[in-house]
Coordinates of C-alpha atoms in Angstrom, one line a residue:
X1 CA 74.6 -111.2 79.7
X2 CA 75.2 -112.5 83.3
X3 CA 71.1 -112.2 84.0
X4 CA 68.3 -112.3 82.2
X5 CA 65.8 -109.6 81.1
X6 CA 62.5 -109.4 84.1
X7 CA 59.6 -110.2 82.4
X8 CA 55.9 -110.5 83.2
X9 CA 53.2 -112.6 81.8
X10 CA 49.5 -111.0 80.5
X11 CA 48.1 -111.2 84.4
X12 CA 50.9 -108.9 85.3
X13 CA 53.0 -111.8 87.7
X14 CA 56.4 -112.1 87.0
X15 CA 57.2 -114.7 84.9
X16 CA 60.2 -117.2 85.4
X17 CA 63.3 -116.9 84.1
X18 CA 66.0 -119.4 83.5
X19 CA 69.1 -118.5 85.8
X20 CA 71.9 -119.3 83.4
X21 CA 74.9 -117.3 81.2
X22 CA 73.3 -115.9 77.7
X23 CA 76.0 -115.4 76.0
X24 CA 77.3 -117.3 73.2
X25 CA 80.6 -117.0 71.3
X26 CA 81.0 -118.8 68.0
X27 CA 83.0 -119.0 64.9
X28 CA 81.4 -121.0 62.0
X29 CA 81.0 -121.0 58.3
X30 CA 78.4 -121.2 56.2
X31 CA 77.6 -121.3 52.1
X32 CA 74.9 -118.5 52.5
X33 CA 74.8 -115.2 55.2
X34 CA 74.2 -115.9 58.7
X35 CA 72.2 -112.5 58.3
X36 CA 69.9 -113.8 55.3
X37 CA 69.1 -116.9 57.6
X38 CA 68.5 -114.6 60.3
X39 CA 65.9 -112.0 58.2
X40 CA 64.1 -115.0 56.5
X41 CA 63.2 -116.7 60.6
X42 CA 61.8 -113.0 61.4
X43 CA 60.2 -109.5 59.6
X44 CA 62.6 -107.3 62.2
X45 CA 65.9 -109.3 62.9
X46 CA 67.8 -106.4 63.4
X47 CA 69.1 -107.1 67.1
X48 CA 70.2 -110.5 66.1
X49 CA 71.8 -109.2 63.1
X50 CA 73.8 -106.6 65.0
X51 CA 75.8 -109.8 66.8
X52 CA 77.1 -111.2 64.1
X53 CA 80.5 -110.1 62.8
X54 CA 80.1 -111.9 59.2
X55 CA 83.0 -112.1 57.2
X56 CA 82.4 -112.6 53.6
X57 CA 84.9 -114.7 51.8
X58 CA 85.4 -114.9 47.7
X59 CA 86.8 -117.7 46.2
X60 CA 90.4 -117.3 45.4
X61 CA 91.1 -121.0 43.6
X62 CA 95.0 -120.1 44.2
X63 CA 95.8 -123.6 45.3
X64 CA 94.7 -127.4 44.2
X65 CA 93.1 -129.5 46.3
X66 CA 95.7 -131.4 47.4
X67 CA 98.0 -128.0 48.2
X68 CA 94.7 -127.1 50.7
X69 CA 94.5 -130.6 52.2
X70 CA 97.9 -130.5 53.0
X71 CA 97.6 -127.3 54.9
X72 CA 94.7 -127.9 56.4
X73 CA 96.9 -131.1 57.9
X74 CA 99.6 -129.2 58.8
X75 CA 97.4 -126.5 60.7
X76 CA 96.1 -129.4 62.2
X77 CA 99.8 -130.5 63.5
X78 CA 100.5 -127.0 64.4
X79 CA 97.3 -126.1 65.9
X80 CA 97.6 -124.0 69.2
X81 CA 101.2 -123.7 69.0
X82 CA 101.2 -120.1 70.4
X83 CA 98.2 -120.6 72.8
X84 CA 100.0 -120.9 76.0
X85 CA 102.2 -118.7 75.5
X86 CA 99.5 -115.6 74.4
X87 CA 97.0 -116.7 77.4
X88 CA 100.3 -116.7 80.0
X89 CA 100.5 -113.1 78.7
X90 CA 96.9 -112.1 78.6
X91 CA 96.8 -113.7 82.3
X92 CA 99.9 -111.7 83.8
X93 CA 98.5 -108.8 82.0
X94 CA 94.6 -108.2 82.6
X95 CA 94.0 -104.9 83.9
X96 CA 96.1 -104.0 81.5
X97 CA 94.8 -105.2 78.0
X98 CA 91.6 -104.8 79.6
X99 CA 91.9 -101.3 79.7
X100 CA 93.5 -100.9 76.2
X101 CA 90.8 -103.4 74.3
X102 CA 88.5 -100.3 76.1
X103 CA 90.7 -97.5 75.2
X104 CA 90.6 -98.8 70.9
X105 CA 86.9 -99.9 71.7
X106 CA 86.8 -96.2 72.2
X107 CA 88.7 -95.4 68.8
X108 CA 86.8 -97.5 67.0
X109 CA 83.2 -96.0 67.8
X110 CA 85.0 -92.6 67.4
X111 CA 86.3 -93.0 63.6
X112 CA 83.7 -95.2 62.4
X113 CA 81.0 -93.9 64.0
X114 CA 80.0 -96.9 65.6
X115 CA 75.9 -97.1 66.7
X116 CA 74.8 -98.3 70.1
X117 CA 73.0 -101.1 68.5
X118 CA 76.6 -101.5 66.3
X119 CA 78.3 -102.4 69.6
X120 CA 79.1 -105.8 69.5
X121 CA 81.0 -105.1 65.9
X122 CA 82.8 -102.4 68.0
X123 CA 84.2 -105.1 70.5
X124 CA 84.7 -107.4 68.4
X125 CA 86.8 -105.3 66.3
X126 CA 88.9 -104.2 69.6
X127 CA 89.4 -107.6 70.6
X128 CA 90.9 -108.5 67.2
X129 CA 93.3 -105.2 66.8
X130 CA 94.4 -105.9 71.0
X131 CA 95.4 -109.5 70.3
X132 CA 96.9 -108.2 66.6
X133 CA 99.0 -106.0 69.0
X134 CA 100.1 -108.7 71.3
X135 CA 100.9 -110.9 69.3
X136 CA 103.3 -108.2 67.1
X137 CA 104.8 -107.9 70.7
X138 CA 105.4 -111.1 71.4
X139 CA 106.7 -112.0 68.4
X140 CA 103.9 -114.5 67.6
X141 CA 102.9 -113.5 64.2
X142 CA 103.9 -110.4 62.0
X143 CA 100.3 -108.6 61.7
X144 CA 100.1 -105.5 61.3
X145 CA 97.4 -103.7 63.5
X146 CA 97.5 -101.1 60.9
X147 CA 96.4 -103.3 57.8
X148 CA 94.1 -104.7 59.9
X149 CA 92.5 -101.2 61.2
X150 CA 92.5 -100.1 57.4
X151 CA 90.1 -103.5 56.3
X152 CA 87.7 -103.4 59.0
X153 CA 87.3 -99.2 58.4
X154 CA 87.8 -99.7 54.7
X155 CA 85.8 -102.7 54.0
X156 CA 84.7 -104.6 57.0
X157 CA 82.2 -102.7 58.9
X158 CA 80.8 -101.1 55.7
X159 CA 80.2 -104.6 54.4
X160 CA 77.9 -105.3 57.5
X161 CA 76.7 -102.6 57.4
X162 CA 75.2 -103.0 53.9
X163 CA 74.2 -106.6 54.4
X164 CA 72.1 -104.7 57.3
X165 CA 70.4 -102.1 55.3
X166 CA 69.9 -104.7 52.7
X167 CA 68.4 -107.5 55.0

């Protein structure tokens, strides 16, 4: 949020507010749910909960150690490799992806019958089938908006929405 929320103390005056950028965007990992954490610091944590977009992963113990150290070095070589040239597009191209992150933003609240509270999952979930488009285009990577659609329908959103109900 650009501004902050007007609030007033008990005598009624209106109390200060800091006049500063609220949002935060983060990726980070964890050993136990973000929305656990998030339940056990308050009784209603439901707003909070809401903005997170928590990805659940299993372990698959498909490779050694070594084989995931190595990789994990050579992301680290190839880190970013495609970063200029996405951000040149997304640049040239604002109105434009702007309008179509809105347009599946649209999609997304339609078929999964996204909540007003739900909303930040609903962006979030654009944002990540836009850029899975552009980068198809591009020839960037070979993702597949489609297989990506089917997870977060399928499996994604009804996993948060569980970890909600059961939080």
């Amino acid at each position: 949020q650009s501004e902050g929320r007007l609030r007033l103390e008990t005598t009624g005056s209106e109390r200060r507010t800091a006049q500063s950028n609220k949002s935060t965007i983060l990726i980070c990992t964890a050993n136990t749910s973000l929305y656990s954490a998030l339940a056990s610091d308050r009784a209603d944590s439901t707003a909070e909960a809401v903005r997170v977009f928590e990805i659940p992963l299993r372990l698959a113990r498909v490779h050694t150690k070594a084989q995931a150290d190595d990789y994990l070095q050579e992301l680290k070589a190839n880190y970013g490799h495609v970063g200029e040239q996405f951000m040149s597009y997304v640049i040239q191209n604002r109105a434009k992806i702007h309008e179509r992150v809105r347009t599946i933003m649209r999609a997304v609240d339609s078929q999964l019958n996204i909540s007003g509270s739900e909303r930040f999952w609903s962006a979030t979930a654009a944002v990540a089938c836009c850029t899975c488009e552009i980068a198809a285009e591009l020839g960037l990577f070979k993702y597949n908006v489609k297989t990506l659609w089917r997870w977060l329908a399928g499996h994604q959103v009804p996993s948060m929405r569980r970890a909600m109900t059961e939080q």
